[in-house]
Amino acid sequence: MSRHTILPGQPLTALYLLHVGSMDARLIGLSVERHWKHSVHLASSLESGRVVLIDCDRPGVEAAFEQLAPHPRTGVVCYAFHPKDHAQRFPNRVILGKPLNLEALPGILAKAAAESARTIAAPPRRIAPAPDKHPVEAAQSIEAPPSHGQGLQTEDERDLCGVMEDLPAAPIGPLPERLFFNPNEYLIGHLQRAIEHAASNGRPHLIAGLPRLIGVRPLPVPACITDFRDNQLRPLSMAQLPPTTARLISASSLTNNGSETVSASEDFLWNVAAWAARGRLPEGTDPYKPVRLRAWPNFTKVFMSPHALRISALWVRTWASPVEIAARLGIPQRYVFSVFSSARFAGLLDSTPPVRPGAIPQPPVSTSASTPTRSAVAEPVTRQQPQRPSILSRILRKLLNAV
Amino acid sequence: MRSERARHNKIIFSGTVGAGKSTAINALSDIPPVSTEALASDDTAKLKKTTTVAMDYGVLNLPDGEKVMLYGTPGQERFSFMWDILSEGGIGLVLLINNANTDPLSDLKGYLGAFKDFIAGTAVTVGVTHMDRAEMPGLDAYRATLAELGHQPVPAVFRVDARSRDDVAMLVKALLYTLNPGLIDA
Ligand SMILES: Nc1nc2c(ncn2[C@@H]2O[C@H](COP(=O)(O)OP(=O)(O)OP(=O)(O)O)[C@@H](O)[C@H]2O)c(=O)[nH]1
Ligand SMILES: [Mg+2]
């Protein structure tokens, strides 16, 4: 949150939150207050705004656009989980992907406001004329963050593992900075600290300063309590939180009023970490160092990135680096990085290999359950022959495809 | 070693009385499951009104016309003589443990012991049911028990509601990947 993407010489952008949820309003309000004071101010009415923000996923979005009809010179920035799905409904609109990249947003808003202000006698329904360069692209080319779910998304980005290209099979030169995320800048960092504190002093803790409750309790089994709904928790976990936003406080008890959900801490940490990571690794990780999953995550409850099941099946029985696991399974590394990040925070990662890795039993990795063969760590997992899938493959397909 | 053909397209569901074996097979099966339920007698009656005395039987129909049988073993130990017969040639074991029982970890040990040879030649996944009613012990206690008993790598242990098809399907998917992480999933 330290860098602000504003174009040089931009005046203060008057932003009106025309159609956004209360939680987004609070997060944006906080950002304005703490970080964008010199680039954005919140307008109290549509008339006084130079640009408006619209959440396309909220009901009543058509009515919001109706309100804009008499204001052709007001800029419009939309956002949605699946921007492409809305692109046809609202052609010529700037539609950003969720979660909003809060660093890039001021720049995008300023640009949309400026473009629309130049519109003279535009037809009422076509407020944002197609600019030379799409404002999203423009802002991204300034900001150039990795495209972790930001902007017009591709199918790949939707799976929440980003679009990071693979690293070389062996370390060559320094690792790209955008491979990593700093957990302390996300909810996951606060959550991890809360759980550690709760465990060490045996008392529940709250993360204060958020729009809704997130609490942790150490007993009888470590659990997280929240009244954020899942569709709110995900964007919150993805957004960068300034360290000052959230404070840890010790509580004597966590009251249940019935609207909260209680999850095992391990499951909650897994999800919040996956959403912060989006295919990246926590800072300080060596992607070439062998590690192992000490157990399967609880996949009936936790977020499953693509290939997460087979990654887990292999990684519980093999000491291997994230890069190696991806190579053995023939899948993009970002999916393995996603599992790594979640497992690290959920406490499911074993990072001290035994003295002799060969001493670990290496169960069969084979093309058919009927012909188990012992395989070395480095040996790629052989895939089924497509023309003759085994019974295991066929059962799997049935379970994946059937309703 | 058994051949794939002899390994009879059969998945075994076992576990404690009332853990949800009949319910799980019902959730997954493409046919209305056949079950030999009877009015419960003795101690079981305190736990539930009906219990499976012989076995549950369900089917997964594969697109190519092939069938995968889903066999549920009777939960009551006095029928345990059937377990070996039922599991003979099976692909793997889905073990359901009722977390609301008095000592679910000792239940786990008992069942792992009974299916020791079968698991050694195949694989097992563990579904912990009724966790909505009893949150203790947690999954880590199950994993620790499995590790203590020498199950390395530790099999998948999931929190499961036997009434949820997704949960039951997840146990079977994990079982398949445990047998072969290289399976193609698309
Ligand atoms: N609350 C709750 N109920 C469950 C859960 N899983 C299964 N049940 C219920 O538990 C009851 C017992 O399930 P059954 O399927 O009859 O159990 P079973 O393993 O076949 O029992 P036996 O045949 O007697 O060995 C049913 O009413 C299920 O709906 C769960 O996770 N939570
Ligand atoms: Mg039954």
XYZ file of C-alpha atoms in Angstrom, chain A residues 46-50 52 65-76 116 124 127:
21
model
C -23.587 11.357 -7.519
C -23.713 14.989 -8.658
C -20.456 15.858 -6.944
C -18.587 12.729 -8.089
C -16.337 12.730 -11.144
C -18.338 6.269 -9.769
C -26.677 2.477 -14.562
C -30.094 4.136 -15.023
C -29.096 6.706 -12.434
C -26.031 7.510 -14.506
C -27.953 8.342 -17.677
C -28.171 12.104 -16.939
C -24.444 12.210 -16.099
C -22.564 11.417 -19.292
C -19.445 13.232 -18.117
C -19.075 11.127 -15.000
C -16.509 8.355 -15.254
C -17.574 4.794 -14.489
C -15.272 10.977 -19.381
C -26.404 9.234 -22.809
C -20.554 7.188 -21.068
